[in-house]
Amino acid sequence: MTQALSQNAVVAVIGAGAMGAGIAQVAAAGGHPVKLLDNRPGAAAQAIEGIRAQFEKMAARGKLSAEAAQAAGARLQAVGQVADLFDAALVVEAIVENLQVKQTLFKELETAVSEGCILASNTSSISITAIGAALGNPQRLAGLHFFNPAPLMALVEVVSGLATAPDVASTLYDTALAWGKTPVHAKSTPGFIVNRVARSYYAEALRVLTEGGADCATLDACCRESGGFRMGPFELMDMIGHDVNFAVTNSVWRAFFNDPRFLPSLIQQDLVDAGFLGKKSGRGFYDYQDGASKPLPTTVPALARPHEIVLYGQSAAAQALAMRLQANNVSFTQAHALGDTLATAGSATLRITDGRTATRCAVDTQTPNTVLIDLALDYAKATRLAVSVAAQCDDAAANSAIGLLQAAGFAVSQLQDIPGLIVMRTVTMLANEASDAVNQGVCDAAAVDTAMRLGVNYPCGPLAWANHVGLAQVSTVLGHLAQTYGEDRYRTSPLIQHHVFAAKDFS
Ligand code: NAI
């Protein structure tokens, strides 16, 4: 039985900024009378005008009947003070991101609303437990974390603090469902789910950039065209704004007592210091000023098709290569699996990265002509692949390996010989963090995958992706990264280790 609030329950939203207005729109569309309050005179009324215009637009596009749009708009009311929220069944706070200011507001609210009224905060980074500490009845407080823009983004994190009553979290979950959202439960820990796990998407790319692995445009292109991410990490950081992104990174890092997993990058610090905040300031990693053009990814020019191509085993990558070569009328032979060799082309051996550098791999496997390939979300569909070439590899062999991939229809970006290339290390670190969130009871495995797909549009949940790669392989990659860097940052999540030994995965 659903515990959702009934449609006649009054929903109050405090803060009529970007988020508050969006949340008010969602609640009004969900059928509730909505009271909107902002301490900036006129802000609530102005936001309501904007929401009504949105409803009208939706009606004009046929997404809503004219009557429904009119009715939803009429359910919104601007109010001037906290006392006006006396009849609310739920108050969602979306004011300035400051603990003291939020605590003061919730304390005032406690005296204004009925005992049964649920209090929720849309905070993206402040502990729900800490906000609740100021309240006489912290059981009724939870996080209700929408994503921007709230009317369009499906995900809502329902965040329970230490004192939050399970019933309150259930009511919020069911109410978000009734509003057409996809809620997930999360425990109040730094960054909740999305802002915690997503750190790795930026952190690994920044690491690779710091180490000169490739330029931003190339790394972005690999993440999009090979990893299937909608936006590359650098263009995404430029869009979010480095001030905002760096502040979130810092806050999560500090909140985890400086855990090196979340260590911010000096590059971010520099961009913020320089005022290069991204798109909004005209310059970030990229130049957005008039007349500036976006740099192209570095792509190896077309090379000759190698004469002797052998594909080994029946892995998804080998099968995809076979299919692509066939489609392009390139001849090859197939052989039984041979260790982790994916293919040979002339004298080159191609392997998928396992977190070692190509140079180390060449030594360990006594195969000087080693070329490593990055992870692709789907080797059958990827349009670009990153490769790295061992220092010992001769030019003819490197050209044969790259020629094979080009013959299979990939644009090839050759990165410097950094460990784990870009997509593999990013995905394994996303999965590592997602696994720790599950292991630490923040949420369950399904929730973290849903959250990352819907909150930041990842093409696949990190744990489902890790299952697909194989947890043993994920663990090997992380182990090799840890060996190379000697840093606690790359420690393997205990739950991944457990699953590898138990021959289980996250499904
Ligand atoms: P905003 O700056 O656009 O809007 C905040 C509004 O709250 C302003 O209109 C301001 O006048 C009003 N306000 C400030 N103090 C108030 C008070 N004591 N009483 C009544 N009104 C007050 O901010 P935004 O972006 O809408 O963020 C609001 C909250 O949502 C913050 O906690 C933020 O961390 C969180 N959030 C923001 C997201 C985003 O992408 N902008 C995403 C998810 C959460």
Coordinates of C-alpha atoms and ligand atoms in Angstrom, one line a residue:
M1 CA 0.0 0.0 0.0
T2 CA 1.4 3.4 -1.0
Q3 CA 2.2 5.8 1.8
A4 CA 2.2 8.7 -0.7
L5 CA 0.6 12.0 0.6
S6 CA -2.9 12.4 -0.8
Q7 CA -3.3 15.0 -3.5
N8 CA -5.2 17.4 -1.3
A9 CA -2.3 17.5 1.2
V10 CA -0.7 21.0 1.0
V11 CA 2.9 21.0 -0.1
A12 CA 5.0 24.0 0.9
V13 CA 8.3 24.9 -0.8
I14 CA 10.7 27.4 0.7
G15 CA 13.1 29.0 -1.7
A16 CA 11.9 30.1 -5.1
G17 CA 15.2 29.8 -6.9
A18 CA 16.2 27.3 -9.6
M19 CA 15.4 24.3 -7.5
G20 CA 12.5 25.5 -5.4
A21 CA 10.6 26.7 -8.4
G22 CA 11.2 23.3 -10.1
I23 CA 10.1 21.4 -7.1
A24 CA 6.9 23.5 -6.7
Q25 CA 6.2 22.8 -10.4
V26 CA 6.5 19.1 -9.8
A27 CA 4.3 19.1 -6.7
A28 CA 1.6 21.2 -8.4
A29 CA 1.7 18.9 -11.5
G30 CA 1.3 16.1 -9.0
G31 CA -2.0 17.5 -7.9
H32 CA -1.2 19.2 -4.6
P33 CA -2.1 22.7 -3.5
V34 CA 1.4 24.3 -3.3
K35 CA 2.5 27.2 -1.2
L36 CA 5.8 28.9 -2.3
L37 CA 7.8 31.1 0.1
D38 CA 10.9 33.1 -0.5
N39 CA 12.5 35.8 1.7
R40 CA 13.2 37.9 -1.4
P41 CA 10.2 40.1 -1.9
G42 CA 8.3 39.2 -5.0
A43 CA 10.5 36.2 -5.8
A44 CA 7.8 33.6 -5.1
A45 CA 5.1 35.3 -7.1
Q46 CA 7.6 35.7 -10.0
A47 CA 8.5 32.1 -9.8
I48 CA 4.9 31.1 -9.9
E49 CA 4.4 33.2 -13.1
G50 CA 7.3 31.3 -14.6
I51 CA 5.8 27.9 -13.6
R52 CA 2.4 28.8 -15.0
A53 CA 4.1 29.7 -18.3
Q54 CA 5.8 26.3 -18.3
F55 CA 2.4 24.6 -17.8
E56 CA 1.0 26.7 -20.7
K57 CA 3.9 25.7 -22.9
M58 CA 3.3 22.0 -22.0
A59 CA -0.3 22.4 -23.0
A60 CA 0.7 24.1 -26.3
R61 CA 2.9 21.1 -27.0
G62 CA 0.1 18.7 -26.2
K63 CA 1.8 17.3 -23.1
L64 CA -1.0 18.5 -20.9
S65 CA -4.6 19.4 -21.6
A66 CA -5.4 23.2 -21.4
E67 CA -7.7 22.5 -18.4
A68 CA -5.0 20.5 -16.6
A69 CA -2.4 23.2 -17.2
Q70 CA -4.8 25.9 -15.9
A71 CA -5.7 23.8 -12.9
A72 CA -2.0 23.0 -12.0
G73 CA -1.2 26.7 -12.3
A74 CA -4.1 27.6 -10.1
R75 CA -2.9 25.3 -7.3
L76 CA 0.2 27.5 -6.7
Q77 CA 0.1 30.2 -4.2
A78 CA 2.8 32.7 -3.1
V79 CA 3.0 33.3 0.6
G80 CA 4.9 35.9 2.6
Q81 CA 5.9 34.2 5.9
V82 CA 6.6 30.9 7.6
A83 CA 3.4 31.2 9.7
D84 CA 1.4 30.9 6.4
L85 CA 2.6 27.3 6.0
F86 CA 0.5 26.2 9.1
D87 CA -1.6 23.7 7.0
A88 CA 1.3 22.1 5.1
A89 CA 1.6 18.3 5.2
L90 CA 5.1 18.5 3.7
V91 CA 7.6 21.4 3.5
V92 CA 10.5 21.1 1.1
E93 CA 13.3 23.5 1.8
A94 CA 15.4 24.7 -1.1
I95 CA 17.1 27.8 0.2
V96 CA 20.8 28.8 0.4
E97 CA 23.2 25.9 1.1
N98 CA 24.2 26.9 4.6
L99 CA 23.8 24.7 7.7
Q100 CA 23.0 27.5 10.2
V101 CA 20.5 29.2 7.9
K102 CA 18.8 25.9 7.2
Q103 CA 18.7 25.0 10.9
T104 CA 17.2 28.4 11.8
L105 CA 14.5 28.0 9.2
F106 CA 13.6 24.4 10.3
K107 CA 13.4 25.5 13.9
E108 CA 11.0 28.3 13.0
L109 CA 9.0 25.8 10.9
E110 CA 8.7 23.4 13.8
T111 CA 6.6 26.0 15.6
A112 CA 4.5 26.9 12.6
V113 CA 3.4 23.6 11.2
S114 CA 1.4 20.7 12.7
E115 CA 3.1 17.8 14.4
G116 CA 2.4 15.4 11.5
C117 CA 4.0 17.7 8.9
I118 CA 7.1 16.2 7.2
L119 CA 10.1 18.4 6.8
A120 CA 12.4 17.9 3.9
S121 CA 15.6 19.5 2.7
N122 CA 16.8 19.6 -0.9
T123 CA 20.4 20.1 0.2
S124 CA 23.0 18.5 -2.0
S125 CA 25.8 18.5 0.4
I126 CA 24.8 19.2 4.0
S127 CA 24.3 16.3 6.4
I128 CA 20.6 15.7 7.2
T129 CA 21.7 14.4 10.6
A130 CA 23.4 17.7 11.3
I131 CA 20.4 19.8 10.2
G132 CA 18.1 17.5 12.3
A133 CA 20.3 18.1 15.4
A134 CA 18.7 21.6 15.8
L135 CA 15.2 20.2 15.8
G136 CA 13.0 19.2 18.7
N137 CA 11.7 16.3 16.5
P138 CA 14.4 15.3 14.0
Q139 CA 12.5 12.1 13.2
R140 CA 10.3 14.0 10.8
L141 CA 13.2 15.5 8.8
A142 CA 14.7 13.8 5.7
G143 CA 16.5 14.8 2.6
L144 CA 14.5 15.1 -0.7
H145 CA 17.3 15.7 -3.2
F146 CA 16.1 16.6 -6.6
F147 CA 18.3 17.1 -9.6
N148 CA 18.5 20.2 -11.8
P149 CA 16.1 20.8 -13.6
A150 CA 13.7 19.2 -11.2
P151 CA 10.7 19.0 -13.6
L152 CA 12.9 17.0 -16.1
M153 CA 15.2 14.9 -14.0
A154 CA 13.6 11.7 -12.9
L155 CA 15.9 10.9 -9.9
V156 CA 15.1 11.9 -6.3
E157 CA 17.4 10.8 -3.5
V158 CA 15.4 10.3 -0.3
V159 CA 18.0 10.8 2.4
S160 CA 17.6 9.5 5.9
G161 CA 19.6 11.1 8.7
L162 CA 20.5 9.2 11.9
A163 CA 17.2 10.2 13.5
T164 CA 14.9 10.1 10.4
A165 CA 11.8 7.9 11.0
P166 CA 11.6 5.0 8.4
D167 CA 7.9 6.0 7.9
V168 CA 8.9 9.5 6.9
A169 CA 11.4 8.2 4.3
S170 CA 8.7 5.8 3.0
T171 CA 6.2 8.6 2.7
L172 CA 8.6 10.7 0.8
Y173 CA 9.6 7.8 -1.4
D174 CA 6.0 7.0 -2.3
T175 CA 5.1 10.6 -2.8
A176 CA 8.1 11.1 -5.2
L177 CA 6.9 8.0 -7.1
A178 CA 3.3 9.4 -7.3
W179 CA 4.9 12.6 -8.8
G180 CA 6.3 10.5 -11.6
K181 CA 9.8 10.5 -10.2
T182 CA 12.2 7.6 -9.6
P183 CA 13.2 7.8 -6.0
V184 CA 16.1 5.9 -4.3
H185 CA 16.7 5.6 -0.6
A186 CA 20.1 6.8 0.7
K187 CA 21.7 7.2 4.1
S188 CA 22.9 10.7 4.9
T189 CA 26.6 10.4 4.2
P190 CA 28.8 12.9 2.3
G191 CA 27.6 13.4 -1.3
F192 CA 24.7 11.0 -0.7
I193 CA 24.9 8.7 -3.7
V194 CA 25.3 10.7 -6.9
N195 CA 27.6 13.4 -5.7
R196 CA 29.8 10.8 -4.1
V197 CA 30.2 8.2 -6.8
A198 CA 30.4 10.8 -9.6
R199 CA 33.6 12.2 -8.1
S200 CA 35.6 9.5 -9.9
Y201 CA 34.3 10.6 -13.3
Y202 CA 36.2 13.9 -12.8
A203 CA 39.0 12.7 -10.6
E204 CA 40.4 10.0 -13.0
A205 CA 40.2 12.3 -16.0
L206 CA 42.0 15.1 -14.1
R207 CA 44.6 12.5 -13.0
V208 CA 45.2 11.4 -16.6
L209 CA 45.4 15.0 -17.8
T210 CA 47.8 15.9 -15.0
E211 CA 50.1 13.1 -16.1
G212 CA 50.0 14.2 -19.7
G213 CA 48.0 11.1 -20.9
A214 CA 46.2 13.1 -23.5
D215 CA 44.6 16.5 -24.0
C216 CA 41.1 17.3 -22.8
A217 CA 39.4 17.0 -26.3
T218 CA 40.9 13.6 -26.8
L219 CA 39.9 12.3 -23.4
D220 CA 36.4 13.8 -23.7
A221 CA 36.0 12.1 -27.1
C222 CA 37.2 8.7 -25.7
C223 CA 34.7 9.0 -22.8
R224 CA 31.9 9.8 -25.2
E225 CA 32.6 7.6 -28.2
S226 CA 34.1 4.7 -26.4
G227 CA 32.6 4.9 -22.9
G228 CA 29.2 6.0 -24.2
F229 CA 29.0 8.9 -21.7
R230 CA 26.8 11.7 -22.9
M231 CA 29.5 14.3 -22.1
G232 CA 33.2 14.0 -21.5
P233 CA 34.5 14.9 -18.1
F234 CA 36.1 18.2 -19.1
E235 CA 33.2 19.5 -21.1
L236 CA 30.9 18.5 -18.3
M237 CA 33.0 20.2 -15.6
D238 CA 33.1 23.3 -17.8
M239 CA 29.3 23.2 -18.0
I240 CA 28.8 22.7 -14.2
G241 CA 31.3 25.5 -13.4
H242 CA 34.6 24.8 -11.8
D243 CA 33.7 26.9 -8.7
V244 CA 30.7 24.6 -8.1
N245 CA 32.4 21.3 -9.0
F246 CA 35.5 22.1 -7.1
A247 CA 33.5 23.1 -4.0
V248 CA 31.6 19.8 -4.1
T249 CA 34.8 17.8 -4.5
N250 CA 36.4 19.7 -1.6
S251 CA 33.3 19.2 0.6
V252 CA 33.1 15.5 -0.1
W253 CA 36.9 15.1 0.4
R254 CA 36.8 17.0 3.7
A255 CA 33.7 15.3 4.9
F256 CA 35.4 11.9 4.4
F257 CA 38.3 13.2 6.6
N258 CA 40.6 13.8 3.6
D259 CA 40.2 10.3 2.1
P260 CA 42.6 10.2 -0.9
R261 CA 39.8 8.7 -3.0
F262 CA 38.3 12.1 -3.2
L263 CA 41.5 14.2 -3.4
P264 CA 40.8 17.4 -5.4
S265 CA 43.1 18.2 -8.3
L266 CA 45.5 21.1 -8.5
I267 CA 44.1 21.7 -12.0
Q268 CA 40.7 22.5 -10.6
Q269 CA 42.3 24.8 -8.0
D270 CA 44.2 26.7 -10.7
L271 CA 41.1 27.1 -12.9
V272 CA 39.1 28.5 -9.9
D273 CA 42.1 30.8 -8.9
A274 CA 42.3 32.1 -12.5
G275 CA 38.6 32.7 -12.7
F276 CA 38.3 30.3 -15.6
L277 CA 35.1 28.9 -14.3
G278 CA 33.9 27.2 -17.5
K279 CA 31.2 28.1 -19.9
K280 CA 29.7 30.8 -17.7
S281 CA 32.9 32.8 -17.6
G282 CA 33.8 32.2 -21.2
R283 CA 36.8 30.0 -20.4
G284 CA 37.5 26.8 -18.6
F285 CA 39.2 23.8 -20.1
Y286 CA 37.9 25.1 -23.4
D287 CA 37.5 28.6 -24.8
Y288 CA 33.9 29.7 -25.2
Q289 CA 34.5 33.2 -26.3
D290 CA 33.0 34.4 -29.6
G291 CA 34.9 33.0 -32.5
A292 CA 36.6 30.3 -30.5
S293 CA 36.4 26.8 -31.9
K294 CA 36.4 23.6 -29.9
P295 CA 39.6 21.6 -30.4
L296 CA 39.3 18.3 -32.2
P297 CA 40.4 15.1 -30.5
T298 CA 43.8 13.7 -31.6
T299 CA 43.2 10.8 -34.0
V300 CA 45.9 8.7 -35.6
P301 CA 45.8 9.3 -39.4
A302 CA 44.8 6.3 -41.5
L303 CA 47.4 3.5 -41.6
A304 CA 47.7 0.5 -43.8
R305 CA 45.6 -2.6 -43.1
P306 CA 47.8 -5.3 -41.5
H307 CA 48.1 -8.5 -43.5
E308 CA 47.9 -11.1 -40.8
I309 CA 45.2 -10.6 -38.3
V310 CA 44.3 -13.3 -35.7
L311 CA 41.5 -12.9 -33.2
Y312 CA 41.7 -15.0 -30.0
G313 CA 38.8 -16.5 -28.1
Q314 CA 35.2 -15.6 -27.9
S315 CA 35.2 -12.6 -25.6
A316 CA 32.6 -9.8 -26.4
A317 CA 35.5 -7.7 -27.6
A318 CA 36.8 -10.5 -29.9
Q319 CA 33.4 -11.1 -31.3
A320 CA 32.7 -7.5 -31.9
L321 CA 36.1 -7.1 -33.7
A322 CA 35.3 -10.1 -35.8
M323 CA 31.9 -8.7 -36.8
R324 CA 33.4 -5.3 -37.6
L325 CA 36.2 -6.7 -39.7
Q326 CA 33.8 -8.9 -41.6
A327 CA 31.5 -5.9 -42.2
N328 CA 34.5 -4.1 -43.7
N329 CA 35.7 -7.0 -45.8
V330 CA 38.9 -7.4 -43.9
S331 CA 40.2 -10.9 -43.7
F332 CA 41.4 -12.5 -40.4
T333 CA 41.6 -15.8 -38.8
Q334 CA 40.3 -16.9 -35.4
A335 CA 42.1 -19.0 -32.8
H336 CA 41.4 -20.4 -29.4
A337 CA 41.7 -18.1 -26.4
L338 CA 45.4 -17.4 -25.6
G339 CA 45.7 -15.9 -22.2
D340 CA 44.5 -12.3 -22.3
T341 CA 45.6 -11.7 -25.9
L342 CA 42.7 -10.2 -27.8
A343 CA 44.3 -10.1 -31.3
T344 CA 47.6 -10.1 -33.1
A345 CA 48.3 -7.9 -36.1
G346 CA 51.6 -8.6 -37.8
S347 CA 54.1 -8.7 -35.0
A348 CA 51.9 -6.7 -32.6
T349 CA 49.9 -8.2 -29.7
L350 CA 46.7 -6.4 -28.6
R351 CA 45.3 -6.7 -25.1
I352 CA 42.6 -4.9 -23.2
T353 CA 44.1 -2.9 -20.4
D354 CA 44.2 -4.6 -17.0
G355 CA 45.5 -1.5 -15.3
R356 CA 49.2 -2.0 -16.1
T357 CA 51.0 0.3 -18.4
A358 CA 51.7 -1.2 -21.8
T359 CA 55.4 -1.0 -21.1
R360 CA 55.1 -3.0 -17.9
C361 CA 52.8 -5.5 -19.6
A362 CA 55.4 -5.9 -22.4
V363 CA 57.9 -6.9 -19.7
D364 CA 55.6 -9.1 -17.6
T365 CA 54.4 -11.0 -20.7
Q366 CA 57.7 -10.9 -22.5
T367 CA 55.9 -9.4 -25.5
P368 CA 57.8 -6.3 -26.5
N369 CA 55.3 -5.4 -29.2
T370 CA 52.4 -4.8 -26.8
V371 CA 49.6 -2.4 -27.6
L372 CA 46.8 -2.0 -25.1
I373 CA 43.2 -1.1 -25.8
D374 CA 40.8 0.8 -23.6
L375 CA 37.5 -0.4 -22.3
A376 CA 34.5 0.4 -24.5
L377 CA 30.9 0.3 -23.3
D378 CA 30.1 -1.8 -26.4
Y379 CA 33.0 -2.8 -28.7
A380 CA 30.4 -3.5 -31.4
K381 CA 29.1 0.1 -31.4
A382 CA 32.0 2.3 -30.2
T383 CA 33.3 4.7 -32.8
R384 CA 36.6 5.5 -31.1
L385 CA 39.1 3.5 -29.1
A386 CA 42.1 4.7 -27.0
V387 CA 45.3 2.7 -27.2
S388 CA 48.7 2.9 -25.5
V389 CA 51.9 1.5 -26.9
A390 CA 54.7 -0.1 -24.9
A391 CA 58.0 1.7 -25.0
Q392 CA 59.6 -1.5 -26.4
C393 CA 57.1 -1.8 -29.2
D394 CA 58.6 -1.1 -32.7
D395 CA 56.8 1.4 -35.0
A396 CA 55.8 -1.2 -37.6
A397 CA 54.1 -3.3 -34.9
A398 CA 52.3 -0.3 -33.4
N399 CA 51.1 0.7 -36.9
S400 CA 49.8 -2.8 -37.5
A401 CA 47.8 -2.8 -34.2
I402 CA 46.3 0.6 -34.9
G403 CA 45.8 -0.3 -38.5
L404 CA 43.7 -3.3 -37.4
L405 CA 41.5 -1.1 -35.2
Q406 CA 41.1 1.4 -38.0
A407 CA 40.2 -1.4 -40.4
A408 CA 37.5 -2.4 -37.9
G409 CA 36.1 1.1 -38.2
F410 CA 37.4 2.7 -35.0
A411 CA 38.9 6.2 -34.8
V412 CA 42.0 5.5 -32.8
S413 CA 43.4 7.9 -30.2
Q414 CA 46.9 7.0 -29.0
L415 CA 47.4 8.1 -25.4
Q416 CA 50.7 8.2 -23.5
D417 CA 51.4 5.0 -21.7
I418 CA 49.4 5.8 -18.5
P419 CA 48.0 2.9 -16.5
G420 CA 44.4 1.8 -17.1
L421 CA 43.9 4.2 -20.1
I422 CA 40.9 6.5 -19.6
V423 CA 37.5 4.6 -19.8
M424 CA 38.7 1.5 -17.9
R425 CA 40.2 3.3 -15.0
T426 CA 37.2 5.7 -14.8
V427 CA 34.6 2.9 -14.9
T428 CA 36.5 0.7 -12.4
M429 CA 36.8 3.6 -10.0
L430 CA 33.1 4.5 -10.4
A431 CA 32.3 0.9 -9.6
N432 CA 34.7 0.9 -6.7
E433 CA 33.1 3.9 -5.1
A434 CA 29.6 2.5 -5.9
S435 CA 30.6 -0.7 -4.3
D436 CA 31.9 1.1 -1.1
A437 CA 28.6 3.0 -0.9
V438 CA 26.7 -0.3 -0.9
N439 CA 29.2 -1.9 1.4
Q440 CA 28.8 0.9 3.9
G441 CA 25.0 0.7 3.9
V442 CA 24.4 4.0 2.1
C443 CA 22.1 2.3 -0.4
D444 CA 21.6 -0.9 -2.2
A445 CA 23.2 -2.0 -5.5
A446 CA 20.1 -1.3 -7.6
A447 CA 19.8 2.2 -6.1
V448 CA 23.3 3.2 -6.9
D449 CA 22.9 2.1 -10.5
T450 CA 19.6 3.8 -10.9
A451 CA 21.0 7.0 -9.3
M452 CA 23.9 7.2 -11.6
R453 CA 21.9 6.5 -14.7
L454 CA 19.2 9.0 -13.9
G455 CA 21.1 11.6 -11.8
V456 CA 24.0 12.0 -14.2
N457 CA 22.9 10.2 -17.3
Y458 CA 25.5 7.5 -17.3
P459 CA 24.9 5.0 -20.1
C460 CA 25.0 2.1 -17.6
G461 CA 25.0 1.8 -13.8
P462 CA 28.6 1.4 -12.5
L463 CA 27.9 -1.9 -10.8
A464 CA 26.1 -3.4 -13.8
W465 CA 29.0 -2.2 -15.9
A466 CA 31.5 -3.8 -13.5
N467 CA 29.4 -7.1 -13.7
H468 CA 29.8 -6.9 -17.5
V469 CA 33.5 -6.3 -17.4
G470 CA 33.8 -9.0 -14.8
L471 CA 34.6 -8.3 -11.2
A472 CA 37.8 -10.2 -11.3
Q473 CA 39.0 -8.0 -14.1
V474 CA 37.8 -4.9 -12.2
S475 CA 39.7 -6.0 -9.1
T476 CA 42.8 -6.7 -11.2
V477 CA 42.7 -3.2 -12.8
L478 CA 42.3 -1.6 -9.4
G479 CA 45.1 -3.7 -7.9
H480 CA 47.5 -2.6 -10.7
L481 CA 46.5 1.0 -10.3
A482 CA 47.2 0.7 -6.6
Q483 CA 50.6 -0.9 -7.3
T484 CA 51.6 1.8 -9.8
Y485 CA 50.6 4.7 -7.7
G486 CA 51.1 3.3 -4.2
E487 CA 48.1 5.3 -3.1
D488 CA 45.3 4.3 -0.9
R489 CA 43.0 6.0 -3.4
Y490 CA 43.0 2.9 -5.6
R491 CA 42.3 0.4 -2.7
T492 CA 39.8 -2.2 -3.9
S493 CA 36.4 -2.1 -2.2
P494 CA 36.0 -5.0 0.3
L495 CA 32.7 -5.9 -1.3
I496 CA 34.3 -6.3 -4.8
Q497 CA 36.9 -8.5 -3.2
H498 CA 34.3 -10.5 -1.4
H499 CA 32.3 -11.0 -4.6
V500 CA 35.4 -12.1 -6.5
F501 CA 36.2 -14.7 -3.9
A502 CA 32.5 -15.8 -3.6
A503 CA 32.2 -16.0 -7.5
K504 CA 29.3 -13.6 -7.2
D505 CA 28.5 -10.2 -8.8
F506 CA 26.2 -7.3 -8.1
S507 CA 23.2 -8.6 -9.9
Ligands
NAI1 P1 19.1 29.6 -5.7 O1 20.1 30.6 -5.2 O2 18.7 29.6 -7.1 O3 17.7 29.8 -4.8 C1 17.6 29.9 -3.4 C2 16.4 30.8 -3.1 O4 16.2 30.7 -1.7 C3 16.6 32.3 -3.4 O5 15.5 32.7 -4.2 C4 16.7 32.9 -2.1 O6 16.1 34.2 -2.1 C5 15.9 32.0 -1.2 N1 16.3 32.1 0.2 C6 17.5 32.1 0.8 N2 17.4 32.1 2.1 C7 16.1 32.0 2.4 C8 15.4 31.9 3.6 N3 16.0 31.9 4.8 N4 14.0 31.9 3.6 C9 13.4 31.9 2.4 N5 14.0 31.9 1.2 C10 15.4 32.0 1.2 O7 19.6 28.2 -5.2 P2 19.2 26.8 -5.8 O8 20.2 26.5 -6.8 O9 17.8 26.7 -6.1 O10 19.5 25.8 -4.6 C11 18.7 25.7 -3.5 C12 19.1 24.5 -2.6 O11 19.0 23.3 -3.5 C13 20.5 24.5 -2.1 O12 20.5 23.8 -0.8 C14 21.3 23.7 -3.1 O13 22.4 23.1 -2.5 C15 20.3 22.6 -3.5 N6 20.4 22.0 -4.8 C16 20.8 22.8 -5.9 C17 21.0 22.2 -7.1 C18 21.4 23.0 -8.3 O14 21.8 22.4 -9.3 N7 21.3 24.3 -8.3 C19 20.8 20.7 -7.3 C20 20.3 20.0 -6.1 C21 20.2 20.7 -4.9

